[in-house]
Short mmCIF file of C-alpha atoms in Angstrom, two decimals:
data_model
loop_
_atom_site.label_atom_id
_atom_site.label_comp_id
_atom_site.label_asym_id
_atom_site.label_seq_id
_atom_site.Cartn_x
_atom_site.Cartn_y
_atom_site.Cartn_z
CA MET A 500 97.22 117.77 121.79
CA ALA A 501 100.30 115.81 120.65
CA ALA A 502 102.32 114.10 123.38
CA ALA A 503 105.72 115.54 124.17
CA PRO A 504 108.64 113.61 122.61
CA ARG A 505 110.36 111.12 124.85
CA THR A 506 113.76 112.21 126.18
CA LEU A 507 116.60 109.67 126.39
CA SER A 508 119.73 110.08 128.45
CA GLY A 509 123.20 109.11 127.29
CA ALA A 510 123.09 106.13 129.66
CA GLU A 511 119.86 104.86 128.10
CA VAL A 512 121.34 105.21 124.63
CA ARG A 513 124.47 103.27 125.67
CA ALA A 514 122.33 100.52 127.12
CA ARG A 515 120.26 100.16 123.95
CA CYS A 516 123.38 100.15 121.77
CA ALA A 517 124.93 97.49 124.00
CA GLN A 518 121.86 95.33 123.36
CA GLY A 519 122.45 95.57 119.60
CA ALA A 520 120.35 98.60 118.69
CA CYS A 521 121.60 101.07 116.07
CA LEU A 522 120.70 104.58 117.20
CA VAL A 523 121.51 107.58 115.03
CA ARG A 524 121.37 111.23 116.08
CA CYS A 525 120.50 114.24 113.94
CA ARG A 526 120.93 117.26 116.20
CA ARG A 527 118.91 116.16 119.25
CA ARG A 528 116.54 113.85 117.41
CA LEU A 529 117.17 110.11 117.86
CA TYR A 530 116.34 107.43 115.32
CA ASP A 531 116.41 103.67 115.82
CA LEU A 532 117.67 102.16 112.55
CA SER A 533 118.21 98.65 113.89
CA ALA A 534 115.81 97.08 111.40
CA PHE A 535 117.11 99.05 108.42
CA VAL A 536 120.84 99.66 108.81
CA ARG A 537 121.95 96.40 107.17
CA LEU A 538 120.00 97.32 104.04
CA HIS A 539 121.88 100.61 103.71
CA PRO A 540 125.19 100.66 101.80
CA GLY A 541 127.88 100.51 104.46
CA GLY A 542 125.44 99.50 107.18
CA GLU A 543 127.40 96.42 108.25
CA GLN A 544 130.65 98.39 108.35
CA LEU A 545 128.93 101.12 110.38
CA LEU A 546 127.75 98.58 112.94
CA ARG A 547 131.24 97.10 113.27
CA ARG A 548 132.74 100.58 113.65
CA ARG A 549 130.32 101.45 116.42
CA ALA A 550 130.96 98.33 118.47
CA GLY A 551 132.60 99.30 121.75
CA THR A 552 132.60 103.05 121.13
CA ASP A 553 131.30 105.78 123.39
CA VAL A 554 127.86 107.28 123.10
CA SER A 555 128.82 110.11 120.75
CA ALA A 556 130.46 107.71 118.31
CA ALA A 557 127.51 105.35 118.59
CA LEU A 558 125.07 108.12 117.77
CA ASP A 559 126.70 110.09 115.00
CA GLY A 560 127.10 108.30 111.71
CA PRO A 561 129.87 108.92 109.18
CA PRO A 562 129.41 112.31 107.51
CA HIS A 563 128.00 111.97 104.02
CA ARG A 564 125.30 113.70 102.01
CA HIS A 565 121.71 112.46 102.09
CA SER A 566 118.81 113.49 99.87
CA ALA A 567 115.56 115.08 101.04
CA ASN A 568 113.84 111.74 100.49
CA ALA A 569 116.38 110.03 102.74
CA ARG A 570 115.66 112.57 105.47
CA ARG A 571 111.93 112.00 105.12
CA TRP A 572 112.60 108.25 105.29
CA LEU A 573 114.56 108.75 108.50
CA GLU A 574 111.53 110.24 110.28
CA GLN A 575 109.80 106.85 110.23
CA TYR A 576 112.34 105.65 112.81
CA TYR A 577 112.11 108.60 115.21
CA VAL A 578 112.15 107.44 118.86
CA GLY A 579 112.76 110.61 120.90
CA GLU A 580 115.09 113.44 121.90
CA LEU A 581 118.53 113.35 123.45
CA GLU A 582 119.36 115.20 126.65
CA PRO A 583 120.32 117.89 127.71
CA ALA A 584 116.93 119.56 127.82
CA ASP A 585 118.24 123.09 127.27
CA GLU A 586 119.28 122.39 123.64
CA GLN A 587 116.98 123.74 120.98
CA VAL A 588 114.46 121.10 119.94
CA ALA A 589 114.38 120.34 116.27
CA ALA A 590 111.27 121.08 114.29
CA PRO A 591 108.69 118.25 114.12
CA SER A 592 108.79 115.99 111.11
CA ARG A 593 106.73 116.82 108.06
CA LYS A 594 104.15 114.32 106.86
CA GLU A 595 104.44 115.66 103.31
CA CYS A 596 102.28 113.53 101.03
CA LEU A 597 102.18 110.42 103.22
CA ASP A 598 98.51 110.80 104.19
CA LEU A 599 97.05 111.15 100.69
CA VAL A 600 96.02 107.47 100.69
CA ASP A 601 94.39 105.17 103.22
CA TRP A 602 97.05 102.57 104.03
CA ARG A 603 94.44 100.30 105.60
CA LYS A 604 92.91 99.71 102.17
CA PRO A 605 94.37 98.38 98.88
CA LEU A 606 96.38 101.16 97.23
CA LEU A 607 96.00 100.16 93.58
CA TRP A 608 92.51 101.62 93.29
CA GLN A 609 93.37 104.79 95.22
CA VAL A 610 96.49 106.10 93.48
CA GLY A 611 94.73 107.04 90.25
CA HIS A 612 92.79 109.69 92.16
CA LEU A 613 95.98 111.47 93.25
CA GLY A 614 96.23 113.21 89.89
CA GLU A 615 99.02 115.76 89.71
CA LYS A 616 100.16 114.80 93.23
CA TYR A 617 100.91 111.22 92.22
CA ASP A 618 104.42 111.72 90.81
CA GLU A 619 105.66 113.51 93.93
CA TRP A 620 103.91 111.07 96.27
CA VAL A 621 105.21 107.91 94.61
CA HIS A 622 108.81 109.17 94.80
CA GLN A 623 108.67 109.76 98.55
CA PRO A 624 109.58 106.25 99.75
CA VAL A 625 108.27 104.63 102.92
CA ASP A 626 109.30 101.54 104.84
CA ARG A 627 106.04 99.59 105.04
CA PRO A 628 104.39 96.76 103.09
CA ILE A 629 101.95 97.60 100.32
CA ARG A 630 98.64 95.89 99.69
CA LEU A 631 97.40 96.19 96.12
CA PHE A 632 94.21 94.11 95.83
CA HIS A 633 91.08 93.39 97.86
CA SER A 634 91.18 89.68 97.06
CA ASP A 635 93.57 87.70 99.25
CA PHE A 636 94.14 85.23 96.40
CA VAL A 637 95.03 87.90 93.82
CA GLU A 638 97.14 89.71 96.41
CA ALA A 639 99.11 86.50 97.05
CA LEU A 640 99.72 86.07 93.32
CA SER A 641 101.13 89.60 93.12
CA LYS A 642 103.90 88.74 95.61
CA THR A 643 106.96 86.63 94.90
CA ALA A 644 109.85 85.41 97.03
CA TRP A 645 113.23 85.97 95.36
CA TYR A 646 114.09 82.27 95.11
CA VAL A 647 110.91 81.50 93.13
CA VAL A 648 112.38 83.26 90.09
CA PHE A 649 115.53 81.15 90.32
CA LEU A 650 113.61 77.88 90.85
CA VAL A 651 111.14 78.51 88.01
CA TRP A 652 113.40 79.88 85.28
CA THR A 653 116.80 78.22 85.85
CA PRO A 654 115.55 74.77 84.71
CA VAL A 655 114.04 76.44 81.63
CA VAL A 656 117.39 78.10 80.83
CA LEU A 657 119.28 74.81 81.22
CA TYR A 658 116.80 72.81 79.13
CA LEU A 659 116.56 75.33 76.30
CA SER A 660 120.36 75.68 76.26
CA TRP A 661 120.66 71.93 75.72
CA VAL A 662 117.97 72.01 73.00
CA SER A 663 119.67 74.91 71.22
CA TYR A 664 123.16 73.41 71.36
CA THR A 665 122.08 69.94 70.16
CA ALA A 666 120.02 71.46 67.33
CA LEU A 667 122.93 73.62 66.17
CA ALA A 668 125.16 70.54 66.33
CA GLN A 669 123.06 68.94 63.57
CA GLY A 670 124.33 71.60 61.17
CA ASN A 671 120.93 72.52 59.70
CA THR A 672 120.76 76.10 60.94
CA ARG A 673 121.78 78.76 58.45
CA LEU A 674 121.53 82.54 58.63
CA PHE A 675 119.81 84.35 55.71
CA SER A 676 118.54 81.03 54.33
CA SER A 677 115.07 82.54 53.88
CA PHE A 678 116.54 85.02 51.35
CA THR A 679 119.22 82.96 49.62
CA THR A 680 120.64 79.46 49.79
CA GLU A 681 123.84 80.22 47.91
CA TYR A 682 125.08 82.88 50.33
CA SER A 683 123.50 81.71 53.56
CA ILE A 684 125.82 81.39 56.55
CA PRO A 685 125.97 78.15 58.57
CA VAL A 686 125.62 78.52 62.34
CA HIS A 687 127.82 75.91 64.05
CA LYS A 688 127.40 74.56 67.55
CA TYR A 689 130.67 76.26 68.53
CA TYR A 690 128.92 79.60 68.07
CA PHE A 691 126.39 78.83 70.79
CA PRO A 692 128.32 80.41 73.73
CA PHE A 693 128.76 83.64 71.76
CA ILE A 694 125.10 83.71 70.71
CA PHE A 695 124.13 83.06 74.32
CA LEU A 696 126.27 86.01 75.49
CA LEU A 697 124.73 88.14 72.73
CA GLY A 698 121.32 87.33 74.18
CA MET A 699 122.47 88.42 77.64
CA PHE A 700 123.88 91.64 76.19
CA LEU A 701 120.61 92.38 74.37
CA TRP A 702 118.68 91.74 77.56
CA SER A 703 120.78 94.35 79.39
CA LEU A 704 119.68 96.89 76.76
CA ILE A 705 116.04 95.80 76.97
CA GLU A 706 116.25 96.02 80.77
CA TYR A 707 117.50 99.59 80.52
CA LEU A 708 114.89 100.67 77.95
CA ILE A 709 111.97 99.16 79.86
CA HIS A 710 113.16 100.63 83.14
CA ARG A 711 113.64 104.10 81.71
CA PHE A 712 110.80 104.51 79.23
CA VAL A 713 108.07 102.24 80.64
CA PHE A 714 108.65 101.98 84.38
CA HIS A 715 109.65 105.63 84.67
CA MET A 716 107.12 107.18 82.36
CA LYS A 717 105.24 110.06 83.95
CA PRO A 718 101.55 109.23 83.50
CA PRO A 719 99.24 112.15 82.68
CA ALA A 720 97.75 113.59 85.86
CA SER A 721 94.26 113.38 84.34
CA ASN A 722 94.48 109.69 83.38
CA TYR A 723 93.34 107.47 86.26
CA TYR A 724 94.09 104.25 84.39
CA LEU A 725 97.65 105.12 83.34
CA ILE A 726 98.51 106.19 86.88
CA THR A 727 97.09 102.91 88.17
CA LEU A 728 99.05 100.94 85.56
CA HIS A 729 102.27 102.78 86.40
CA PHE A 730 101.83 102.05 90.09
CA LEU A 731 101.18 98.38 89.37
CA LEU A 732 104.24 98.03 87.11
CA HIS A 733 106.82 100.01 89.07
CA GLY A 734 105.42 102.83 91.17
CA GLN A 735 104.71 100.47 94.08
CA HIS A 736 108.40 99.54 94.15
CA HIS A 737 109.52 103.15 94.39
CA LYS A 738 106.95 103.88 97.08
CA SER A 739 108.08 100.92 99.21
CA PRO A 740 111.55 99.94 97.95
CA PHE A 741 112.22 97.45 100.76
CA ASP A 742 109.02 95.43 100.49
CA SER A 743 110.80 92.09 100.04
CA SER A 744 107.79 90.36 98.47
CA ARG A 745 107.68 92.82 95.55
CA LEU A 746 111.30 93.04 94.42
CA VAL A 747 111.14 90.38 91.69
CA PHE A 748 108.67 89.78 88.88
CA PRO A 749 105.93 87.16 89.53
CA PRO A 750 106.30 84.15 87.17
CA VAL A 751 102.85 84.39 85.53
CA PRO A 752 103.09 87.96 84.17
CA ALA A 753 106.80 87.36 83.52
CA ALA A 754 105.87 84.40 81.30
CA LEU A 755 103.66 86.67 79.17
CA VAL A 756 106.47 89.18 78.60
CA ILE A 757 109.02 86.40 77.99
CA GLY A 758 106.63 84.75 75.51
CA PHE A 759 106.34 88.02 73.59
CA PHE A 760 110.11 88.30 73.16
CA TYR A 761 110.38 84.65 72.15
CA GLY A 762 107.73 85.14 69.46
CA LEU A 763 109.53 88.25 68.19
CA LEU A 764 112.82 86.37 67.85
CA ARG A 765 111.08 83.50 66.05
CA ILE A 766 109.90 86.02 63.45
CA LEU A 767 113.25 87.76 63.03
CA LEU A 768 115.69 84.81 63.13
CA PRO A 769 115.89 81.15 62.15
CA GLU A 770 114.24 78.99 64.81
CA MET A 771 117.30 77.57 66.59
CA LEU A 772 119.31 80.78 66.24
CA GLY A 773 116.43 82.73 67.73
CA LEU A 774 116.10 80.20 70.54
CA SER A 775 119.82 80.50 71.32
CA VAL A 776 119.56 84.29 71.58
CA PHE A 777 116.37 83.94 73.60
CA VAL A 778 117.84 81.57 76.20
CA GLY A 779 120.79 83.94 76.72
CA GLY A 780 118.35 86.78 77.27
CA LEU A 781 116.33 84.64 79.68
CA CYS A 782 119.48 83.93 81.67
CA GLY A 783 120.16 87.68 81.71
CA TYR A 784 116.68 88.26 83.11
CA VAL A 785 117.21 85.76 85.93
CA ILE A 786 120.53 87.41 86.82
CA TYR A 787 118.84 90.83 86.71
CA ASP A 788 116.07 89.83 89.13
CA MET A 789 118.52 88.14 91.52
CA MET A 790 120.81 91.17 91.33
CA HIS A 791 117.92 93.55 92.00
CA TYR A 792 116.94 91.69 95.14
CA TYR A 793 120.54 91.62 96.34
CA LEU A 794 120.98 95.35 95.78
CA HIS A 795 118.11 95.92 98.20
CA TYR A 796 118.77 93.24 100.79
CA GLY A 797 122.41 92.24 100.38
CA SER A 798 125.36 93.61 102.37
CA PRO A 799 128.30 93.72 99.94
CA ARG A 800 131.73 94.51 101.28
CA LYS A 801 132.82 98.13 101.00
CA GLY A 802 134.99 98.83 97.96
CA THR A 803 133.60 95.97 95.86
CA TYR A 804 131.75 96.33 92.56
CA LEU A 805 128.49 95.23 94.19
CA TYR A 806 128.90 97.77 96.99
CA GLY A 807 129.19 100.56 94.41
CA LEU A 808 126.24 99.18 92.47
CA LYS A 809 124.11 99.05 95.63
CA ALA A 810 124.98 102.65 96.52
CA TYR A 811 124.20 103.63 92.91
CA HIS A 812 120.78 101.96 93.03
CA VAL A 813 119.95 103.51 96.41
CA LYS A 814 120.73 106.92 94.88
CA HIS A 815 118.28 106.10 92.08
CA HIS A 816 115.52 105.41 94.61
CA PHE A 817 116.09 108.29 97.00
CA GLU A 818 117.55 111.13 94.96
CA HIS A 819 117.99 110.58 91.21
CA GLN A 820 114.78 108.91 90.00
CA LYS A 821 115.35 110.27 86.48
CA ALA A 822 118.83 108.73 86.17
CA GLY A 823 120.69 105.57 87.09
CA PHE A 824 118.39 103.15 85.25
CA GLY A 825 120.93 100.34 85.00
CA ILE A 826 120.48 97.65 87.66
CA SER A 827 122.73 94.71 86.84
CA THR A 828 125.18 97.11 85.14
CA ARG A 829 125.70 100.85 84.68
CA PHE A 830 126.87 100.29 81.08
CA TRP A 831 123.86 101.71 79.25
CA ASP A 832 123.71 104.79 81.48
CA TYR A 833 126.92 105.99 79.80
CA PRO A 834 125.83 106.16 76.11
CA PHE A 835 122.31 107.33 77.03
CA ARG A 836 123.73 109.98 79.37
CA THR A 837 121.66 108.99 82.38
CA LEU A 838 124.60 108.26 84.66
CA ILE A 839 124.24 109.51 88.23
CA PRO A 840 127.02 112.12 88.74
CA GLU A 841 130.03 110.77 90.62
CA GLU A 842 130.22 113.89 92.80
CA THR A 843 126.97 112.87 94.53
CA PHE A 844 128.79 109.87 96.02
CA GLU A 845 130.76 111.57 98.77
CA LYS A 846 133.41 109.48 100.46
CA GLU A 847 132.99 108.60 104.09
CA GLU A 848 135.54 110.21 106.37
#
């Protein structure tokens, strides 16, 4: 028989808030969001607003709409009921699809067996770390701290930028030279900044297309291997969106993807022109990964561009998984008509 929920008095709640806890009330149910509130858009502002207030202000957050996934997420932080005892007790939380896998074992080899339940399960986020592999060594390789991306790829961007600029400065790079010498167009070193920005712009499109059509494909329920691949590529991130070790791409698999795009540009463009576009795209990738980490763990000031982008990305995770595919920018969501509707972002009172 399940134990009765713990009951907390207003005095106990005040004491815990005074010690720095962030308690939130939904009807009589109490949730301790101390470990999560700073990751939520507006969390820092909410904490500052609550400082020194009475118990009702400390418990009830600003009124704004939350998705069903957000409400399921909230149940992970349930700590008890608020007095008085004569109020109607809220219904117990639903476990939904949370118990379809054994969290004590690596998930990668389990998810393929979920079949038609996989898509619903993977889009019900939880706040817990994910283990993918049995091998400790392989598991370690699948995790990456955010700064590793910056440390590995920034020197490459700087070096290849210098190589591209100095090569263009020699004046030997010409566009269309493989088709005609009479009408070929010289590519001067002064063009390098614009070519670099073109590469960044192209990366933003590639980022959008990969996110939408690869990461958010719906694998066939009968295909164990495609479900497993989807979970490895992106499903794990939607299942546990605040697993800090899995928010950026590990350098080894990233190098394979980056090498593919470099080879493609070498085929399509003259060597140094292709390298100039490539290094701009590589810089765009580094910015994308850093931005993605910040949107999950940063606390941008309310009203700023980054605050809006963080709220937009949170909506993508918890409510609109089939829209809002832009991460470093919303730009491509406009022409492809995948923009999250503005009316879903209700203003705080």
